[in-house]
Amino acid sequence: MATNTNKQLPSSLMADLQSTLLNKTKPDCNSASTADPNPEKEASSETFGTEKKRPIVLVTNGEGIHSPGLGFLVEALVRGGIWDVHVCAPESDKCFSSHSISAHETLVATSEEEFTGATAFSISGSPVDCVSLVLSGAIFSSHKPDLVISGIERGLNCGNLIFYSGAVAAAREALLYGVPSLSISFDWKNGESQESDLKVAADHCMPLIYAVIRDIEKGVFPKDYALNIGIPSSPSTNKGFKVTKQSQQRCQKTWQVVPSSRHSSGAHQFMPTHQRIGIQLAQLSQAASAAGAARRVAAQRKDIEVVESVAAPGKPETKEVVKRLFRLELLQKEHTNSDEGVDLKALENGYICVTPLHLQWHYEPKIHDLFSNWLSSAVNGEKDYS
């Protein structure tokens, strides 16, 4: 919104959205797998008759174009048969790329043939790059998408994790272009969840997707908002949709030291090519480089350091640079918020949470006054010290 925890839809629109979701019955997953899964297809077909262009849905994600969640979502959309489905997703996992873009870099778009009934490209960039590239008109020759859907991600993008999520950022990028968007994530449990759960999750999202497209066509879908959808770990037994607020739940960040021996084959990735003269790993014997070994620090650090000899282009001088390797692990803390209206609590209770997110940070007018007074006082205080 960056994303926003406080600024929700106006109360009247929240009530309308909640009413729409409550009126949706949960789909029968058996019937959803047939050729006509849409409980409102007859009405939708009238809305999207032959006299009008078929709506276009763009699907992207953060995990990469070959992820099963994206595949099942595309399959479900294609089965509907009432829209054109385009796919543009990263060629590799970018799930924690947030709202990064590949400025001043050359990206490669590669056509993909694995999605029957959809046109697809993989991009050597971030999820935001994918959406931006499509909405610029550079990839597909057809009209701008009517809706952008990002997902389905294995692992929730709820609470404060939405600030890091590449999938949520892709939905946010669509809003910057004025295109409504959804981001979808699944509460994946390692050792318990199966890929088939993602197919069930995709089927259970379809009533909401149909409703969003219908209201976009009618011009009544709220502008400047994305819907962040979280699906519980047992999607087949969910209790239905529930409009929620973003919780303040934080994830635990743990930085692990990576032994250089585990990265010896890929140590070059840390060094620019034009600077690379020679690579020396700290665990090499002293005989390999007596001079280098003499400059190394304590022996217990040998296995966690990469030592390289580098020089600026065109200069004979070299210097030794020590680099240590780390890897970030994110752990979701146990949910402790008792507020029944937040996303994680709704998921815990078995609901599919639907959280409206806004483009703008929001603060109350009194906060503006508070910081106006603070800034005036702070500036005057600085003058007193001069």
mmCIF file of N, CA, C and O in Angstrom, residues 152-208:
data_model
loop_
_atom_site.group_PDB
_atom_site.id
_atom_site.type_symbol
_atom_site.label_atom_id
_atom_site.label_comp_id
_atom_site.label_asym_id
_atom_site.label_seq_id
_atom_site.Cartn_x
_atom_site.Cartn_y
_atom_site.Cartn_z
ATOM 1 N N ILE A 152 -2.073 -19.128 -6.378
ATOM 2 C CA ILE A 152 -2.293 -19.319 -4.952
ATOM 3 C C ILE A 152 -0.948 -19.677 -4.323
ATOM 4 O O ILE A 152 -0.278 -20.616 -4.773
ATOM 5 N N GLU A 153 -0.572 -18.972 -3.265
ATOM 6 C CA GLU A 153 0.710 -19.174 -2.611
ATOM 7 C C GLU A 153 0.618 -20.258 -1.541
ATOM 8 O O GLU A 153 -0.371 -20.362 -0.827
ATOM 9 N N ARG A 154 1.671 -21.056 -1.426
ATOM 10 C CA ARG A 154 1.768 -22.034 -0.341
ATOM 11 C C ARG A 154 2.359 -21.346 0.879
ATOM 12 O O ARG A 154 3.563 -21.115 0.960
ATOM 13 N N GLY A 155 1.530 -21.004 1.814
ATOM 14 C CA GLY A 155 1.938 -20.216 2.968
ATOM 15 C C GLY A 155 1.184 -18.914 2.980
ATOM 16 O O GLY A 155 1.034 -18.252 1.951
ATOM 17 N N LEU A 156 0.679 -18.541 4.152
ATOM 18 C CA LEU A 156 -0.199 -17.375 4.253
ATOM 19 C C LEU A 156 0.530 -16.064 4.008
ATOM 20 O O LEU A 156 1.678 -15.879 4.433
ATOM 21 N N ASN A 157 -0.158 -15.160 3.346
ATOM 22 C CA ASN A 157 0.292 -13.772 3.217
ATOM 23 C C ASN A 157 -0.649 -12.895 4.025
ATOM 24 O O ASN A 157 -1.313 -12.016 3.499
ATOM 25 N N CYS A 158 -0.722 -13.172 5.305
ATOM 26 C CA CYS A 158 -1.595 -12.420 6.209
ATOM 27 C C CYS A 158 -0.750 -11.779 7.306
ATOM 28 O O CYS A 158 0.441 -12.048 7.420
ATOM 29 N N GLY A 159 -1.398 -10.938 8.127
ATOM 30 C CA GLY A 159 -0.636 -10.237 9.143
ATOM 31 C C GLY A 159 0.416 -9.362 8.497
ATOM 32 O O GLY A 159 0.256 -8.856 7.381
ATOM 33 N N ASN A 160 1.531 -9.203 9.167
ATOM 34 C CA ASN A 160 2.596 -8.347 8.636
ATOM 35 C C ASN A 160 3.414 -8.999 7.537
ATOM 36 O O ASN A 160 4.280 -8.358 6.934
ATOM 37 N N LEU A 161 3.149 -10.272 7.245
ATOM 38 C CA LEU A 161 3.847 -10.908 6.130
ATOM 39 C C LEU A 161 3.489 -10.269 4.792
ATOM 40 O O LEU A 161 4.234 -10.414 3.816
ATOM 41 N N ILE A 162 2.372 -9.551 4.729
ATOM 42 C CA ILE A 162 2.003 -8.934 3.457
ATOM 43 C C ILE A 162 3.002 -7.859 3.043
ATOM 44 O O ILE A 162 3.104 -7.536 1.863
ATOM 45 N N PHE A 163 3.775 -7.333 3.988
ATOM 46 C CA PHE A 163 4.766 -6.323 3.629
ATOM 47 C C PHE A 163 5.929 -6.936 2.838
ATOM 48 O O PHE A 163 6.594 -6.245 2.072
ATOM 49 N N TYR A 164 6.176 -8.230 3.027
ATOM 50 C CA TYR A 164 7.283 -8.904 2.354
ATOM 51 C C TYR A 164 6.825 -9.659 1.110
ATOM 52 O O TYR A 164 7.651 -10.043 0.277
ATOM 53 N N SER A 165 5.542 -9.885 0.977
ATOM 54 C CA SER A 165 5.013 -10.788 -0.040
ATOM 55 C C SER A 165 5.105 -10.227 -1.451
ATOM 56 O O SER A 165 4.594 -9.146 -1.749
ATOM 57 N N GLY A 166 5.736 -10.988 -2.348
ATOM 58 C CA GLY A 166 5.751 -10.615 -3.755
ATOM 59 C C GLY A 166 4.385 -10.754 -4.393
ATOM 60 O O GLY A 166 4.027 -9.995 -5.296
ATOM 61 N N ALA A 167 3.591 -11.726 -3.916
ATOM 62 C CA ALA A 167 2.258 -11.941 -4.472
ATOM 63 C C ALA A 167 1.331 -10.771 -4.148
ATOM 64 O O ALA A 167 0.586 -10.292 -5.016
ATOM 65 N N VAL A 168 1.359 -10.296 -2.905
ATOM 66 C CA VAL A 168 0.540 -9.146 -2.529
ATOM 67 C C VAL A 168 1.017 -7.902 -3.269
ATOM 68 O O VAL A 168 0.217 -7.071 -3.711
ATOM 69 N N ALA A 169 2.324 -7.768 -3.434
ATOM 70 C CA ALA A 169 2.866 -6.615 -4.161
ATOM 71 C C ALA A 169 2.398 -6.605 -5.615
ATOM 72 O O ALA A 169 2.144 -5.538 -6.187
ATOM 73 N N ALA A 170 2.271 -7.785 -6.218
ATOM 74 C CA ALA A 170 1.776 -7.854 -7.591
ATOM 75 C C ALA A 170 0.347 -7.323 -7.674
ATOM 76 O O ALA A 170 -0.007 -6.590 -8.604
ATOM 77 N N ALA A 171 -0.479 -7.680 -6.681
ATOM 78 C CA ALA A 171 -1.842 -7.152 -6.636
ATOM 79 C C ALA A 171 -1.835 -5.644 -6.427
ATOM 80 O O ALA A 171 -2.627 -4.905 -7.021
ATOM 81 N N ARG A 172 -0.922 -5.188 -5.610
ATOM 82 C CA ARG A 172 -0.804 -3.755 -5.352
ATOM 83 C C ARG A 172 -0.381 -2.999 -6.611
ATOM 84 O O ARG A 172 -0.864 -1.904 -6.888
ATOM 85 N N GLU A 173 0.519 -3.586 -7.385
ATOM 86 C CA GLU A 173 0.964 -2.964 -8.626
ATOM 87 C C GLU A 173 -0.201 -2.797 -9.588
ATOM 88 O O GLU A 173 -0.303 -1.792 -10.301
ATOM 89 N N ALA A 174 -1.085 -3.785 -9.636
ATOM 90 C CA ALA A 174 -2.255 -3.680 -10.499
ATOM 91 C C ALA A 174 -3.106 -2.480 -10.107
ATOM 92 O O ALA A 174 -3.609 -1.743 -10.970
ATOM 93 N N LEU A 175 -3.254 -2.248 -8.811
ATOM 94 C CA LEU A 175 -4.029 -1.090 -8.350
ATOM 95 C C LEU A 175 -3.408 0.216 -8.813
ATOM 96 O O LEU A 175 -4.116 1.182 -9.121
ATOM 97 N N LEU A 176 -2.081 0.256 -8.860
ATOM 98 C CA LEU A 176 -1.409 1.470 -9.327
ATOM 99 C C LEU A 176 -1.773 1.792 -10.773
ATOM 100 O O LEU A 176 -1.719 2.937 -11.192
ATOM 101 N N TYR A 177 -2.142 0.750 -11.531
ATOM 102 C CA TYR A 177 -2.585 0.932 -12.914
ATOM 103 C C TYR A 177 -4.103 1.061 -13.011
ATOM 104 O O TYR A 177 -4.647 1.123 -14.107
ATOM 105 N N GLY A 178 -4.789 1.073 -11.873
ATOM 106 C CA GLY A 178 -6.237 1.199 -11.889
ATOM 107 C C GLY A 178 -6.976 -0.091 -12.184
ATOM 108 O O GLY A 178 -8.143 -0.059 -12.577
ATOM 109 N N VAL A 179 -6.323 -1.242 -11.999
ATOM 110 C CA VAL A 179 -6.941 -2.540 -12.277
ATOM 111 C C VAL A 179 -7.251 -3.246 -10.954
ATOM 112 O O VAL A 179 -6.353 -3.417 -10.123
ATOM 113 N N PRO A 180 -8.487 -3.664 -10.729
ATOM 114 C CA PRO A 180 -8.826 -4.407 -9.501
ATOM 115 C C PRO A 180 -8.000 -5.680 -9.389
ATOM 116 O O PRO A 180 -7.609 -6.272 -10.407
ATOM 117 N N SER A 181 -7.766 -6.110 -8.163
ATOM 118 C CA SER A 181 -6.879 -7.262 -7.996
ATOM 119 C C SER A 181 -7.215 -8.057 -6.749
ATOM 120 O O SER A 181 -7.807 -7.548 -5.788
ATOM 121 N N LEU A 182 -6.804 -9.323 -6.784
ATOM 122 C CA LEU A 182 -6.924 -10.238 -5.659
ATOM 123 C C LEU A 182 -5.560 -10.884 -5.423
ATOM 124 O O LEU A 182 -4.823 -11.158 -6.374
ATOM 125 N N SER A 183 -5.231 -11.136 -4.184
ATOM 126 C CA SER A 183 -4.080 -11.979 -3.852
ATOM 127 C C SER A 183 -4.595 -13.120 -2.988
ATOM 128 O O SER A 183 -5.408 -12.907 -2.081
ATOM 129 N N ILE A 184 -4.136 -14.323 -3.278
ATOM 130 C CA ILE A 184 -4.671 -15.515 -2.619
ATOM 131 C C ILE A 184 -3.523 -16.345 -2.053
ATOM 132 O O ILE A 184 -2.539 -16.624 -2.747
ATOM 133 N N SER A 185 -3.664 -16.740 -0.810
ATOM 134 C CA SER A 185 -2.659 -17.602 -0.193
ATOM 135 C C SER A 185 -3.353 -18.698 0.617
ATOM 136 O O SER A 185 -4.493 -18.550 1.063
ATOM 137 N N PHE A 186 -2.639 -19.796 0.798
ATOM 138 C CA PHE A 186 -3.182 -20.985 1.461
ATOM 139 C C PHE A 186 -2.343 -21.292 2.692
ATOM 140 O O PHE A 186 -1.110 -21.217 2.665
ATOM 141 N N ASP A 187 -3.010 -21.652 3.780
ATOM 142 C CA ASP A 187 -2.331 -21.946 5.042
ATOM 143 C C ASP A 187 -1.678 -23.322 4.967
ATOM 144 O O ASP A 187 -2.161 -24.297 5.531
ATOM 145 N N TRP A 188 -0.562 -23.366 4.268
ATOM 146 C CA TRP A 188 0.140 -24.626 4.029
ATOM 147 C C TRP A 188 0.830 -25.100 5.309
ATOM 148 O O TRP A 188 1.538 -24.349 5.969
ATOM 149 N N LYS A 189 0.604 -26.370 5.655
ATOM 150 C CA LYS A 189 1.224 -26.967 6.829
ATOM 151 C C LYS A 189 2.229 -28.019 6.365
ATOM 152 O O LYS A 189 1.856 -29.025 5.760
ATOM 153 N N ASN A 190 3.494 -27.773 6.629
ATOM 154 C CA ASN A 190 4.522 -28.724 6.233
ATOM 155 C C ASN A 190 4.285 -30.076 6.896
ATOM 156 O O ASN A 190 4.027 -30.157 8.094
ATOM 157 N N GLY A 191 4.350 -31.123 6.097
ATOM 158 C CA GLY A 191 4.137 -32.462 6.617
ATOM 159 C C GLY A 191 2.678 -32.873 6.674
ATOM 160 O O GLY A 191 2.380 -34.043 6.925
ATOM 161 N N GLU A 192 1.766 -31.922 6.462
ATOM 162 C CA GLU A 192 0.338 -32.232 6.517
ATOM 163 C C GLU A 192 -0.366 -31.909 5.195
ATOM 164 O O GLU A 192 -1.124 -32.721 4.672
ATOM 165 N N SER A 193 -0.123 -30.721 4.671
ATOM 166 C CA SER A 193 -0.819 -30.290 3.459
ATOM 167 C C SER A 193 -0.317 -31.054 2.238
ATOM 168 O O SER A 193 0.842 -31.485 2.195
ATOM 169 N N GLN A 194 -1.198 -31.213 1.247
ATOM 170 C CA GLN A 194 -0.865 -31.879 0.004
ATOM 171 C C GLN A 194 -1.227 -30.967 -1.163
ATOM 172 O O GLN A 194 -2.058 -30.065 -1.027
ATOM 173 N N GLU A 195 -0.626 -31.230 -2.312
ATOM 174 C CA GLU A 195 -0.898 -30.389 -3.474
ATOM 175 C C GLU A 195 -2.377 -30.410 -3.847
ATOM 176 O O GLU A 195 -2.912 -29.423 -4.347
ATOM 177 N N SER A 196 -3.040 -31.530 -3.597
ATOM 178 C CA SER A 196 -4.466 -31.615 -3.914
ATOM 179 C C SER A 196 -5.278 -30.608 -3.120
ATOM 180 O O SER A 196 -6.365 -30.188 -3.547
ATOM 181 N N ASP A 197 -4.781 -30.190 -1.950
ATOM 182 C CA ASP A 197 -5.471 -29.167 -1.159
ATOM 183 C C ASP A 197 -5.527 -27.842 -1.918
ATOM 184 O O ASP A 197 -6.476 -27.064 -1.764
ATOM 185 N N LEU A 198 -4.507 -27.579 -2.712
ATOM 186 C CA LEU A 198 -4.477 -26.336 -3.482
ATOM 187 C C LEU A 198 -5.549 -26.334 -4.568
ATOM 188 O O LEU A 198 -6.116 -25.289 -4.879
ATOM 189 N N LYS A 199 -5.834 -27.499 -5.134
ATOM 190 C CA LYS A 199 -6.909 -27.598 -6.121
ATOM 191 C C LYS A 199 -8.256 -27.313 -5.467
ATOM 192 O O LYS A 199 -9.094 -26.587 -6.010
ATOM 193 N N VAL A 200 -8.456 -27.885 -4.285
ATOM 194 C CA VAL A 200 -9.700 -27.625 -3.549
ATOM 195 C C VAL A 200 -9.799 -26.143 -3.200
ATOM 196 O O VAL A 200 -10.867 -25.536 -3.316
ATOM 197 N N ALA A 201 -8.678 -25.560 -2.786
ATOM 198 C CA ALA A 201 -8.660 -24.138 -2.447
ATOM 199 C C ALA A 201 -9.046 -23.282 -3.649
ATOM 200 O O ALA A 201 -9.820 -22.324 -3.531
ATOM 201 N N ALA A 202 -8.510 -23.618 -4.825
ATOM 202 C CA ALA A 202 -8.844 -22.867 -6.041
ATOM 203 C C ALA A 202 -10.335 -22.963 -6.345
ATOM 204 O O ALA A 202 -10.987 -21.962 -6.682
ATOM 205 N N ASP A 203 -10.907 -24.155 -6.215
ATOM 206 C CA ASP A 203 -12.332 -24.333 -6.485
ATOM 207 C C ASP A 203 -13.196 -23.511 -5.533
ATOM 208 O O ASP A 203 -14.208 -22.935 -5.936
ATOM 209 N N HIS A 204 -12.777 -23.425 -4.272
ATOM 210 C CA HIS A 204 -13.562 -22.689 -3.292
ATOM 211 C C HIS A 204 -13.436 -21.174 -3.451
ATOM 212 O O HIS A 204 -14.243 -20.430 -2.884
ATOM 213 N N CYS A 205 -12.444 -20.720 -4.190
ATOM 214 C CA CYS A 205 -12.313 -19.280 -4.458
ATOM 215 C C CYS A 205 -13.187 -18.821 -5.618
ATOM 216 O O CYS A 205 -13.432 -17.614 -5.778
ATOM 217 N N MET A 206 -13.641 -19.741 -6.429
ATOM 218 C CA MET A 206 -14.319 -19.365 -7.665
ATOM 219 C C MET A 206 -15.588 -18.533 -7.459
ATOM 220 O O MET A 206 -15.818 -17.576 -8.209
ATOM 221 N N PRO A 207 -16.462 -18.833 -6.482
ATOM 222 C CA PRO A 207 -17.639 -17.967 -6.313
ATOM 223 C C PRO A 207 -17.283 -16.504 -6.087
ATOM 224 O O PRO A 207 -17.937 -15.600 -6.609
ATOM 225 N N LEU A 208 -16.221 -16.265 -5.300
ATOM 226 C CA LEU A 208 -15.788 -14.893 -5.048
ATOM 227 C C LEU A 208 -15.241 -14.259 -6.318
ATOM 228 O O LEU A 208 -15.528 -13.091 -6.619
#
